[in-house]
Amino acid sequence: MFTSTLAFLGLSLGLVANAFPTQPPKNGKNWVVIVAGSNGWYNYRHQADACHAYQIVHKNGIPDEQIIVMMYDDLATNEANPTPGELINRPNGTDVYKGVPKDYIGEAVTPSNFLAVLKGDSDSTKGGSGKVLKSGPNDHVFVYFTDHGAPGILAFPDDDLHVEDLQATIKFMRQNKKYKKMVFYIEACESGSMMTDLPADIDVYATTAANSHESSYACYYDEKRDTYLGDWYSVNWMEDSDVEDLSKETLIKQFKIVKKHTNTSHVMQFGNKTLAHMKVMAFQGNGKDNVQPARPVTLQAVAEPDLTPSPDVPLAILKRKLMKTNDITAARKYLGEINSELKMLRETMRSIVEKVTGNKDVTQKVLNSQLDLTQHQCYKAAVSHYKTHCFNWHNAQVSTPLSVTQMEPHFNVLVTQTLFTRSALCEEPALDFHQPNQSINQMCLWRLASPVTWFVSRSLMPRRSGAK
């Protein structure tokens, strides 16, 4: 009886042990891809996030030849930087820029290069170092992305990454044995929409800063730099990695900590959630037995994190800068004019949707909709039409002073709401979406309406790399 009990207990323990994935095999490697998809001083926080992420994986034993970094790299020597050659990711923080590899910078930070990096397709890269994942069936891959987003979209400086293309690339990696286990952390508004269709049976686990219908948040406003230093979800996971022993902490523990602290949005998890029981070190460090994790550090809590919805960041910065001026009356008048422009843009959006639907009730339904994106082809075609026939927010010189990835104050109303509306129209079965595309072209008329909108947008537009 005693022997039988021991045998049963041994079998039970074996089943429990096998229920969760093991750590990396000794002949496997750890690979990391880090992407900051924005540029410009107003977007400082994204590249600071990316540099901080590099410091974490580097100090935890992953060699630079297995780390690929994509960032515009226009901040360290920016004329607005009070500490040239340095970037920080928290108030009074240490420099996170030193030593960061410059694999893809400037115009090489593109969706096509990102997907080529993941696929291990160096022949398809344009610009940059050409470094790509050389991972195989025994390797672990960690991917961290930080930037702006919209339903089914992650923004890059001059283009957008669509959810359909990202999911196809993940499936390609699976089919071609490019990883054993893979983890994504994504910081962006509506970032959950990028992973809602992630299969649970391909050994990929993902967490996102927000669900499919809400903004992520910036944090740590710096008066000296007149910009935000970090993003709330991102600094929460990275500061947790800084203070924890990553060889002991699991991904699920980190997820729960980040979810609790990130109380401004709904931090989500997707894919194969059994991977979350693996140690953080298995992805953010070199999990081999002979590699020790970085020594945990002590971080003082920041009393006021200055949490701000990401789409509101440029206007929040502008308000702070204006209120620091001596002429408060002029500042208030200026802000009043800006708010008037925003109201006009909201009304324009409503009139266009009403023209498309031909019905006030359907218009209200579309404007209020928060539907999960399922009609990917319709949405991708709609976004392409909008950028081609109305304006391309990535190319301010050609079509409009706005730029989605540069985050001018009108992004929230003019771009995010537009993309939400376009996705809602695609999901509305009663509408023939292809018929009314011409009506959306009326959105272009706003740019001729007011010199205030033009001036504000131009004043906030970051200079291209090398500009003085």
Tab-separated table of C-alpha atoms in Angstrom:
chain	number	residue	atom	x	y	z
A	1	MET	CA	0.000	0.000	0.000
A	2	PHE	CA	2.788	2.391	0.981
A	3	THR	CA	4.684	1.573	-2.218
A	4	SER	CA	1.553	2.134	-4.293
A	5	THR	CA	0.973	5.498	-2.625
A	6	LEU	CA	4.533	6.600	-3.383
A	7	ALA	CA	4.147	5.497	-6.990
A	8	PHE	CA	0.871	7.441	-7.289
A	9	LEU	CA	2.424	10.551	-5.761
A	10	GLY	CA	5.397	10.272	-8.077
A	11	LEU	CA	3.109	9.984	-11.093
A	12	SER	CA	1.049	12.964	-9.904
A	13	LEU	CA	4.100	15.125	-9.400
A	14	GLY	CA	5.371	14.149	-12.824
A	15	LEU	CA	2.085	15.125	-14.435
A	16	VAL	CA	2.116	18.484	-12.644
A	17	ALA	CA	5.710	19.133	-13.659
A	18	ASN	CA	4.927	18.289	-17.275
A	19	ALA	CA	1.811	20.491	-17.305
A	20	PHE	CA	3.965	23.613	-17.580
A	21	PRO	CA	6.712	24.340	-20.142
A	22	THR	CA	10.308	23.773	-19.154
A	23	GLN	CA	13.055	26.382	-19.214
A	24	PRO	CA	15.260	26.679	-22.331
A	25	PRO	CA	17.287	23.586	-23.234
A	26	LYS	CA	21.011	23.957	-22.830
A	27	ASN	CA	21.584	23.971	-26.579
A	28	GLY	CA	19.046	26.747	-27.184
A	29	LYS	CA	19.577	30.500	-27.384
A	30	ASN	CA	17.640	33.577	-26.347
A	31	TRP	CA	16.823	36.191	-28.994
A	32	VAL	CA	15.315	39.638	-28.483
A	33	VAL	CA	13.697	42.146	-30.846
A	34	ILE	CA	13.057	45.649	-29.470
A	35	VAL	CA	11.131	48.258	-31.481
A	36	ALA	CA	10.284	51.918	-30.833
A	37	GLY	CA	8.052	52.877	-33.728
A	38	SER	CA	7.927	56.663	-33.347
A	39	ASN	CA	10.176	59.680	-33.747
A	40	GLY	CA	10.258	63.263	-32.470
A	41	TRP	CA	10.788	64.864	-29.079
A	42	TYR	CA	7.110	64.616	-28.133
A	43	ASN	CA	7.457	60.848	-28.456
A	44	TYR	CA	10.616	60.738	-26.286
A	45	ARG	CA	9.092	58.075	-24.045
A	46	HIS	CA	8.983	55.342	-26.691
A	47	GLN	CA	12.692	55.341	-27.449
A	48	ALA	CA	13.447	55.701	-23.738
A	49	ASP	CA	11.284	52.612	-23.142
A	50	ALA	CA	13.136	50.712	-25.869
A	51	CYS	CA	16.569	51.657	-24.522
A	52	HIS	CA	15.551	50.605	-21.010
A	53	ALA	CA	14.341	47.255	-22.355
A	54	TYR	CA	17.726	46.734	-23.992
A	55	GLN	CA	19.535	47.425	-20.716
A	56	ILE	CA	17.423	44.764	-18.974
A	57	VAL	CA	18.069	41.951	-21.435
A	58	HIS	CA	21.729	42.956	-21.854
A	59	LYS	CA	22.528	42.929	-18.160
A	60	ASN	CA	20.750	39.583	-17.810
A	61	GLY	CA	23.217	37.904	-20.116
A	62	ILE	CA	21.835	38.077	-23.658
A	63	PRO	CA	24.712	39.023	-25.992
A	64	ASP	CA	24.289	41.907	-28.424
A	65	GLU	CA	24.542	39.599	-31.421
A	66	GLN	CA	21.209	38.092	-30.282
A	67	ILE	CA	19.510	41.463	-29.677
A	68	ILE	CA	18.020	43.493	-32.534
A	69	VAL	CA	16.986	47.106	-31.865
A	70	MET	CA	14.877	49.328	-34.107
A	71	MET	CA	14.522	53.001	-33.126
A	72	TYR	CA	14.661	56.292	-34.985
A	73	ASP	CA	17.577	57.544	-32.854
A	74	ASP	CA	16.811	61.270	-33.112
A	75	LEU	CA	16.770	62.095	-29.388
A	76	ALA	CA	20.236	61.706	-27.886
A	77	THR	CA	21.658	64.572	-29.947
A	78	ASN	CA	18.382	66.476	-30.257
A	79	GLU	CA	18.722	70.206	-29.560
A	80	ALA	CA	15.934	69.878	-26.970
A	81	ASN	CA	17.937	67.338	-24.943
A	82	PRO	CA	19.404	68.981	-21.816
A	83	THR	CA	21.727	65.967	-21.332
A	84	PRO	CA	23.217	65.313	-24.786
A	85	GLY	CA	23.997	61.682	-25.469
A	86	GLU	CA	21.724	60.435	-22.702
A	87	LEU	CA	18.120	59.306	-22.304
A	88	ILE	CA	16.260	58.536	-19.082
A	89	ASN	CA	13.099	56.509	-18.463
A	90	ARG	CA	12.093	57.787	-15.016
A	91	PRO	CA	12.507	61.025	-13.025
A	92	ASN	CA	16.159	61.504	-12.041
A	93	GLY	CA	16.861	58.139	-13.647
A	94	THR	CA	20.120	56.767	-14.953
A	95	ASP	CA	21.082	56.915	-18.623
A	96	VAL	CA	19.502	54.074	-20.615
A	97	TYR	CA	20.927	55.063	-24.021
A	98	LYS	CA	24.566	54.047	-23.551
A	99	GLY	CA	25.559	50.916	-25.447
A	100	VAL	CA	22.251	50.386	-27.261
A	101	PRO	CA	22.829	48.721	-30.675
A	102	LYS	CA	21.770	50.804	-33.681
A	103	ASP	CA	20.568	48.020	-35.963
A	104	TYR	CA	17.769	49.920	-37.705
A	105	ILE	CA	17.519	53.685	-37.319
A	106	GLY	CA	15.865	56.577	-39.127
A	107	GLU	CA	14.025	55.587	-42.282
A	108	ALA	CA	14.993	51.935	-41.757
A	109	VAL	CA	12.450	51.683	-38.912
A	110	THR	CA	9.652	50.206	-41.025
A	111	PRO	CA	6.998	47.495	-40.744
A	112	SER	CA	8.564	45.572	-43.637
A	113	ASN	CA	11.978	45.507	-41.927
A	114	PHE	CA	10.369	44.459	-38.647
A	115	LEU	CA	8.583	41.536	-40.300
A	116	ALA	CA	11.753	40.582	-42.207
A	117	VAL	CA	13.678	40.577	-38.909
A	118	LEU	CA	11.131	38.215	-37.364
A	119	LYS	CA	11.182	35.913	-40.376
A	120	GLY	CA	14.976	35.838	-40.425
A	121	ASP	CA	14.904	37.209	-43.978
A	122	SER	CA	17.967	39.454	-44.271
A	123	ASP	CA	17.581	39.703	-48.081
A	124	SER	CA	14.294	41.594	-47.624
A	125	THR	CA	15.655	44.235	-45.250
A	126	LYS	CA	16.291	47.737	-46.597
A	127	GLY	CA	18.779	49.935	-44.786
A	128	GLY	CA	20.088	49.214	-41.335
A	129	SER	CA	22.538	46.528	-40.327
A	130	GLY	CA	20.628	43.704	-41.995
A	131	LYS	CA	20.684	41.796	-38.712
A	132	VAL	CA	17.707	39.441	-38.365
A	133	LEU	CA	16.651	36.603	-36.108
A	134	LYS	CA	18.747	33.508	-36.698
A	135	SER	CA	16.713	31.558	-34.199
A	136	GLY	CA	15.795	27.901	-34.524
A	137	PRO	CA	13.529	25.237	-33.024
A	138	ASN	CA	15.319	25.198	-29.648
A	139	ASP	CA	15.380	28.974	-29.127
A	140	HIS	CA	13.282	31.446	-27.185
A	141	VAL	CA	12.307	34.800	-28.689
A	142	PHE	CA	11.196	37.919	-26.793
A	143	VAL	CA	9.641	40.788	-28.772
A	144	TYR	CA	8.925	44.202	-27.236
A	145	PHE	CA	7.170	46.923	-29.220
A	146	THR	CA	6.359	50.451	-28.041
A	147	ASP	CA	4.651	53.226	-30.007
A	148	HIS	CA	1.205	54.494	-30.998
A	149	GLY	CA	-1.592	52.256	-32.153
A	150	ALA	CA	-5.173	52.139	-33.359
A	151	PRO	CA	-7.599	49.265	-33.981
A	152	GLY	CA	-5.615	46.584	-35.793
A	153	ILE	CA	-2.609	48.869	-36.326
A	154	LEU	CA	0.803	49.533	-34.829
A	155	ALA	CA	2.395	52.753	-36.043
A	156	PHE	CA	5.885	53.192	-37.455
A	157	PRO	CA	7.438	56.560	-38.419
A	158	ASP	CA	6.360	56.385	-42.082
A	159	ASP	CA	3.922	53.474	-42.314
A	160	ASP	CA	1.623	51.184	-40.336
A	161	LEU	CA	1.804	47.524	-39.357
A	162	HIS	CA	-1.540	45.755	-39.767
A	163	VAL	CA	-2.648	42.948	-37.473
A	164	GLU	CA	-3.182	40.572	-40.385
A	165	ASP	CA	0.456	40.926	-41.473
A	166	LEU	CA	1.801	40.454	-37.950
A	167	GLN	CA	-0.292	37.335	-37.351
A	168	ALA	CA	0.752	35.883	-40.715
A	169	THR	CA	4.398	36.438	-39.780
A	170	ILE	CA	3.966	34.720	-36.410
A	171	LYS	CA	2.417	31.715	-38.159
A	172	PHE	CA	5.285	31.712	-40.676
A	173	MET	CA	7.761	31.623	-37.801
A	174	ARG	CA	5.924	28.686	-36.274
A	175	GLN	CA	5.750	26.734	-39.523
A	176	ASN	CA	9.442	27.329	-40.219
A	177	LYS	CA	10.593	26.442	-36.699
A	178	LYS	CA	11.958	29.898	-35.877
A	179	TYR	CA	11.365	29.453	-32.142
A	180	LYS	CA	10.533	26.996	-29.419
A	181	LYS	CA	8.650	29.550	-27.300
A	182	MET	CA	7.982	33.211	-28.052
A	183	VAL	CA	6.704	36.125	-25.948
A	184	PHE	CA	5.390	39.526	-27.073
A	185	TYR	CA	5.005	42.633	-24.896
A	186	ILE	CA	3.176	45.428	-26.763
A	187	GLU	CA	2.805	49.045	-25.609
A	188	ALA	CA	0.295	50.958	-27.752
A	189	CYS	CA	-3.235	52.279	-27.704
A	190	GLU	CA	-5.741	49.557	-28.661
A	191	SER	CA	-2.811	47.111	-28.556
A	192	GLY	CA	-5.099	44.237	-27.572
A	193	SER	CA	-6.508	44.321	-31.111
A	194	MET	CA	-3.161	43.058	-32.405
A	195	MET	CA	-3.385	39.801	-30.450
A	196	THR	CA	-7.065	38.862	-30.123
A	197	ASP	CA	-6.647	36.273	-32.908
A	198	LEU	CA	-3.388	34.825	-31.578
A	199	PRO	CA	-3.781	31.019	-31.564
A	200	ALA	CA	-3.302	29.241	-28.250
A	201	ASP	CA	-1.576	26.230	-29.789
A	202	ILE	CA	1.565	27.735	-31.369
A	203	ASP	CA	3.593	28.367	-28.184
A	204	VAL	CA	3.317	32.165	-28.267
A	205	TYR	CA	2.311	34.235	-25.244
A	206	ALA	CA	1.527	37.956	-25.455
A	207	THR	CA	0.613	40.757	-23.082
A	208	THR	CA	-0.594	44.191	-24.154
A	209	ALA	CA	-0.859	47.590	-22.486
A	210	ALA	CA	-4.550	47.952	-23.291
A	211	ASN	CA	-7.520	46.093	-24.678
A	212	SER	CA	-8.828	46.589	-28.207
A	213	HIS	CA	-10.829	49.738	-27.425
A	214	GLU	CA	-8.804	51.990	-25.149
A	215	SER	CA	-5.708	54.137	-24.877
A	216	SER	CA	-2.511	53.256	-23.144
A	217	TYR	CA	-0.990	55.933	-20.889
A	218	ALA	CA	2.173	58.005	-20.774
A	219	CYS	CA	3.844	58.757	-17.453
A	220	TYR	CA	6.615	60.702	-15.728
A	221	TYR	CA	6.361	64.220	-17.147
A	222	ASP	CA	9.729	65.961	-16.952
A	223	GLU	CA	9.669	69.753	-16.572
A	224	LYS	CA	13.297	70.043	-17.618
A	225	ARG	CA	12.724	68.171	-20.871
A	226	ASP	CA	9.104	69.229	-21.486
A	227	THR	CA	8.085	65.693	-22.388
A	228	TYR	CA	7.011	62.379	-20.858
A	229	LEU	CA	9.782	59.943	-19.984
A	230	GLY	CA	7.907	56.648	-20.161
A	231	ASP	CA	4.718	54.698	-20.777
A	232	TRP	CA	2.871	53.314	-17.792
A	233	TYR	CA	2.570	49.645	-18.823
A	234	SER	CA	6.146	49.623	-20.070
A	235	VAL	CA	7.793	51.181	-17.039
A	236	ASN	CA	5.743	48.889	-14.825
A	237	TRP	CA	7.079	45.725	-16.441
A	238	MET	CA	10.609	47.077	-16.785
A	239	GLU	CA	10.863	48.445	-13.259
A	240	ASP	CA	9.532	45.105	-12.022
A	241	SER	CA	12.283	43.353	-14.000
A	242	ASP	CA	14.797	45.744	-12.436
A	243	VAL	CA	13.814	44.951	-8.846
A	244	GLU	CA	13.095	41.207	-9.124
A	245	ASP	CA	15.284	38.126	-9.398
A	246	LEU	CA	14.264	37.050	-12.905
A	247	SER	CA	15.406	33.479	-12.300
A	248	LYS	CA	12.670	33.162	-9.671
A	249	GLU	CA	9.869	35.385	-10.953
A	250	THR	CA	7.425	33.915	-13.470
A	251	LEU	CA	5.813	35.688	-16.395
A	252	ILE	CA	2.400	35.294	-14.779
A	253	LYS	CA	3.633	36.965	-11.608
A	254	GLN	CA	5.009	39.861	-13.645
A	255	PHE	CA	1.741	40.065	-15.579
A	256	LYS	CA	-0.283	40.282	-12.371
A	257	ILE	CA	2.000	42.959	-10.920
A	258	VAL	CA	1.864	45.020	-14.109
A	259	LYS	CA	-1.911	44.561	-14.416
A	260	LYS	CA	-2.404	45.761	-10.831
A	261	HIS	CA	-0.162	48.814	-11.192
A	262	THR	CA	-1.408	49.750	-14.652
A	263	ASN	CA	-4.794	50.835	-13.364
A	264	THR	CA	-5.459	53.255	-16.235
A	265	SER	CA	-6.085	50.584	-18.874
A	266	HIS	CA	-6.826	46.876	-19.059
A	267	VAL	CA	-3.553	44.980	-19.408
A	268	MET	CA	-4.352	41.819	-21.364
A	269	GLN	CA	-2.810	38.412	-22.026
A	270	PHE	CA	-3.270	36.221	-25.099
A	271	GLY	CA	-2.111	32.995	-26.698
A	272	ASN	CA	-0.677	30.018	-24.839
A	273	LYS	CA	-1.079	31.120	-21.235
A	274	THR	CA	0.714	28.057	-19.847
A	275	LEU	CA	3.921	29.781	-20.988
A	276	ALA	CA	3.219	32.395	-18.337
A	277	HIS	CA	4.329	29.887	-15.705
A	278	MET	CA	7.856	30.005	-17.087
A	279	LYS	CA	10.490	32.197	-15.492
A	280	VAL	CA	10.971	35.733	-16.800
A	281	MET	CA	14.668	34.904	-17.195
A	282	ALA	CA	13.730	32.408	-19.919
A	283	PHE	CA	12.901	35.353	-22.211
A	284	GLN	CA	14.388	38.536	-20.767
A	285	GLY	CA	17.729	36.933	-19.985
A	286	ASN	CA	20.047	34.075	-20.775
A	287	GLY	CA	18.373	31.124	-19.078
A	288	LYS	CA	21.388	28.828	-19.106
A	289	ASP	CA	22.510	27.403	-15.775
A	290	ASN	CA	25.892	29.113	-15.859
A	291	VAL	CA	24.421	32.620	-16.335
A	292	GLN	CA	23.384	34.533	-13.264
A	293	PRO	CA	20.528	37.055	-13.430
A	294	ALA	CA	21.284	40.703	-12.813
A	295	ARG	CA	21.323	41.741	-9.182
A	296	PRO	CA	17.958	43.342	-8.295
A	297	VAL	CA	18.086	47.079	-7.664
A	298	THR	CA	16.065	49.273	-5.344
A	299	LEU	CA	13.849	51.933	-6.913
A	300	GLN	CA	12.105	54.704	-5.040
A	301	ALA	CA	8.421	55.046	-5.832
A	302	VAL	CA	7.513	58.103	-7.907
A	303	ALA	CA	4.926	60.051	-5.927
A	304	GLU	CA	3.187	61.639	-8.915
A	305	PRO	CA	3.486	59.634	-12.140
A	306	ASP	CA	1.571	62.242	-14.220
A	307	LEU	CA	-0.534	59.619	-15.998
A	308	THR	CA	-1.888	60.915	-19.307
A	309	PRO	CA	-3.754	59.118	-22.125
A	310	SER	CA	-1.277	58.664	-24.953
A	311	PRO	CA	-3.371	60.517	-27.582
A	312	ASP	CA	-3.594	63.530	-25.245
A	313	VAL	CA	0.149	63.821	-24.693
A	314	PRO	CA	1.018	66.554	-27.232
A	315	LEU	CA	-1.853	68.778	-26.148
A	316	ALA	CA	-0.992	68.173	-22.479
A	317	ILE	CA	2.613	69.171	-23.160
A	318	LEU	CA	1.505	72.223	-25.093
A	319	LYS	CA	-0.793	73.306	-22.273
A	320	ARG	CA	2.014	72.934	-19.731
A	321	LYS	CA	4.380	74.981	-21.892
A	322	LEU	CA	1.792	77.683	-22.494
A	323	MET	CA	0.869	77.940	-18.835
A	324	LYS	CA	4.540	78.510	-18.016
A	325	THR	CA	4.520	81.651	-20.124
A	326	ASN	CA	4.015	85.058	-18.526
A	327	ASP	CA	1.030	85.926	-20.706
A	328	ILE	CA	-1.703	83.703	-19.220
A	329	THR	CA	-4.425	85.551	-21.138
A	330	ALA	CA	-2.757	84.831	-24.461
A	331	ALA	CA	-2.206	81.203	-23.453
A	332	ARG	CA	-5.886	80.753	-22.622
A	333	LYS	CA	-6.917	82.385	-25.897
A	334	TYR	CA	-4.578	80.073	-27.802
A	335	LEU	CA	-5.974	76.983	-26.059
A	336	GLY	CA	-9.500	78.202	-26.748
A	337	GLU	CA	-8.730	78.360	-30.453
A	338	ILE	CA	-7.276	74.857	-30.357
A	339	ASN	CA	-10.361	73.492	-28.597
A	340	SER	CA	-12.533	75.196	-31.195
A	341	GLU	CA	-10.600	73.402	-33.928
A	342	LEU	CA	-11.074	70.074	-32.159
A	343	LYS	CA	-14.820	70.683	-31.938
A	344	MET	CA	-14.940	71.454	-35.646
A	345	LEU	CA	-13.114	68.212	-36.444
A	346	ARG	CA	-15.548	66.182	-34.327
A	347	GLU	CA	-18.489	67.721	-36.153
A	348	THR	CA	-16.841	67.035	-39.515
A	349	MET	CA	-16.384	63.388	-38.579
A	350	ARG	CA	-20.057	63.074	-37.647
A	351	SER	CA	-21.230	64.663	-40.887
A	352	ILE	CA	-19.070	62.321	-42.975
A	353	VAL	CA	-20.298	59.206	-41.166
A	354	GLU	CA	-23.877	60.396	-41.562
A	355	LYS	CA	-23.341	60.836	-45.279
A	356	VAL	CA	-21.901	57.333	-45.490
A	357	THR	CA	-24.725	55.689	-43.547
A	358	GLY	CA	-27.585	57.924	-44.666
A	359	ASN	CA	-29.167	57.406	-41.278
A	360	LYS	CA	-28.717	59.309	-38.000
A	361	ASP	CA	-29.390	56.242	-35.854
A	362	VAL	CA	-26.814	54.142	-37.714
A	363	THR	CA	-24.388	57.080	-37.535
A	364	GLN	CA	-24.697	57.185	-33.756
A	365	LYS	CA	-24.232	53.421	-33.593
A	366	VAL	CA	-21.074	53.605	-35.703
A	367	LEU	CA	-19.616	56.499	-33.705
A	368	ASN	CA	-20.305	54.721	-30.409
A	369	SER	CA	-19.175	51.284	-31.581
A	370	GLN	CA	-16.341	49.463	-29.891
A	371	LEU	CA	-16.358	46.307	-31.967
A	372	ASP	CA	-13.575	43.778	-32.209
A	373	LEU	CA	-11.972	43.980	-35.628
A	374	THR	CA	-12.767	40.926	-37.773
A	375	GLN	CA	-13.025	42.313	-41.321
A	376	HIS	CA	-9.294	42.741	-41.780
A	377	GLN	CA	-9.247	43.027	-45.579
A	378	CYS	CA	-11.971	45.673	-45.561
A	379	TYR	CA	-10.202	47.651	-42.862
A	380	LYS	CA	-6.784	47.451	-44.487
A	381	ALA	CA	-8.239	48.605	-47.819
A	382	ALA	CA	-10.152	51.395	-46.079
A	383	VAL	CA	-7.068	52.715	-44.331
A	384	SER	CA	-5.117	52.576	-47.584
A	385	HIS	CA	-7.886	54.498	-49.375
A	386	TYR	CA	-7.987	57.103	-46.644
A	387	LYS	CA	-4.231	57.676	-46.795
A	388	THR	CA	-4.206	57.747	-50.600
A	389	HIS	CA	-7.275	59.857	-51.328
A	390	CYS	CA	-7.642	62.025	-48.242
A	391	PHE	CA	-4.318	62.410	-46.449
A	392	ASN	CA	-1.389	60.301	-45.419
A	393	TRP	CA	-0.669	61.104	-41.778
A	394	HIS	CA	2.862	59.769	-42.178
A	395	ASN	CA	3.786	62.267	-44.892
A	396	ALA	CA	3.189	65.763	-43.594
A	397	GLN	CA	5.065	67.399	-46.448
A	398	VAL	CA	2.736	65.967	-49.082
A	399	SER	CA	-0.747	65.892	-47.704
A	400	THR	CA	-1.250	67.358	-44.253
A	401	PRO	CA	0.578	68.864	-41.289
A	402	LEU	CA	-0.646	65.984	-39.151
A	403	SER	CA	1.359	62.831	-38.538
A	404	VAL	CA	0.003	59.920	-36.502
A	405	THR	CA	3.365	58.691	-35.293
A	406	GLN	CA	4.519	62.213	-34.478
A	407	MET	CA	1.440	62.747	-32.323
A	408	GLU	CA	0.267	66.249	-32.990
A	409	PRO	CA	-2.583	67.454	-30.738
A	410	HIS	CA	-5.274	66.481	-33.241
A	411	PHE	CA	-4.270	62.799	-33.430
A	412	ASN	CA	-6.938	61.673	-30.968
A	413	VAL	CA	-9.818	63.246	-32.858
A	414	LEU	CA	-8.699	63.172	-36.448
A	415	VAL	CA	-6.815	59.888	-36.700
A	416	THR	CA	-7.843	57.605	-33.834
A	417	GLN	CA	-11.526	58.443	-34.188
A	418	THR	CA	-11.267	58.117	-37.958
A	419	LEU	CA	-9.730	54.645	-37.671
A	420	PHE	CA	-12.280	53.567	-35.065
A	421	THR	CA	-15.009	54.785	-37.388
A	422	ARG	CA	-13.539	53.025	-40.396
A	423	SER	CA	-13.278	49.747	-38.486
A	424	ALA	CA	-16.875	50.136	-37.249
A	425	LEU	CA	-18.089	50.740	-40.808
A	426	CYS	CA	-16.309	47.557	-41.912
A	427	GLU	CA	-18.068	45.629	-39.170
A	428	GLU	CA	-21.509	47.077	-40.033
A	429	PRO	CA	-23.250	44.379	-42.144
A	430	ALA	CA	-25.939	46.721	-43.429
A	431	LEU	CA	-23.446	48.949	-45.279
A	432	ASP	CA	-21.749	48.561	-48.619
A	433	PHE	CA	-18.496	50.077	-47.468
A	434	HIS	CA	-16.848	50.427	-50.870
A	435	GLN	CA	-19.551	52.689	-52.287
A	436	PRO	CA	-19.166	55.780	-50.044
A	437	ASN	CA	-15.372	56.099	-49.951
A	438	GLN	CA	-15.514	59.358	-51.852
A	439	SER	CA	-17.372	61.027	-49.003
A	440	ILE	CA	-14.452	60.531	-46.643
A	441	ASN	CA	-12.335	62.739	-48.910
A	442	GLN	CA	-14.145	65.703	-47.425
A	443	MET	CA	-11.951	65.258	-44.357
A	444	CYS	CA	-9.183	66.928	-46.342
A	445	LEU	CA	-11.089	70.200	-46.397
A	446	TRP	CA	-10.289	70.887	-42.737
A	447	ARG	CA	-6.650	71.662	-43.517
A	448	LEU	CA	-7.715	74.708	-45.545
A	449	ALA	CA	-10.120	75.912	-42.894
A	450	SER	CA	-7.858	77.423	-40.284
A	451	PRO	CA	-4.329	78.792	-40.027
A	452	VAL	CA	-4.474	77.951	-36.312
A	453	THR	CA	-4.625	74.205	-37.011
A	454	TRP	CA	-1.797	74.510	-39.527
A	455	PHE	CA	0.393	76.571	-37.224
A	456	VAL	CA	-0.094	74.323	-34.189
A	457	SER	CA	0.566	71.168	-36.196
A	458	ARG	CA	3.655	72.614	-37.853
A	459	SER	CA	5.019	73.889	-34.549
A	460	LEU	CA	4.765	70.416	-33.035
A	461	MET	CA	6.217	68.541	-35.977
A	462	PRO	CA	9.601	66.983	-35.147
A	463	ARG	CA	12.476	67.738	-37.454
A	464	ARG	CA	13.937	65.026	-39.602
A	465	SER	CA	17.174	63.442	-38.471
A	466	GLY	CA	20.073	65.832	-38.988
A	467	ALA	CA	17.892	68.949	-39.230
A	468	LYS	CA	18.916	72.005	-37.246
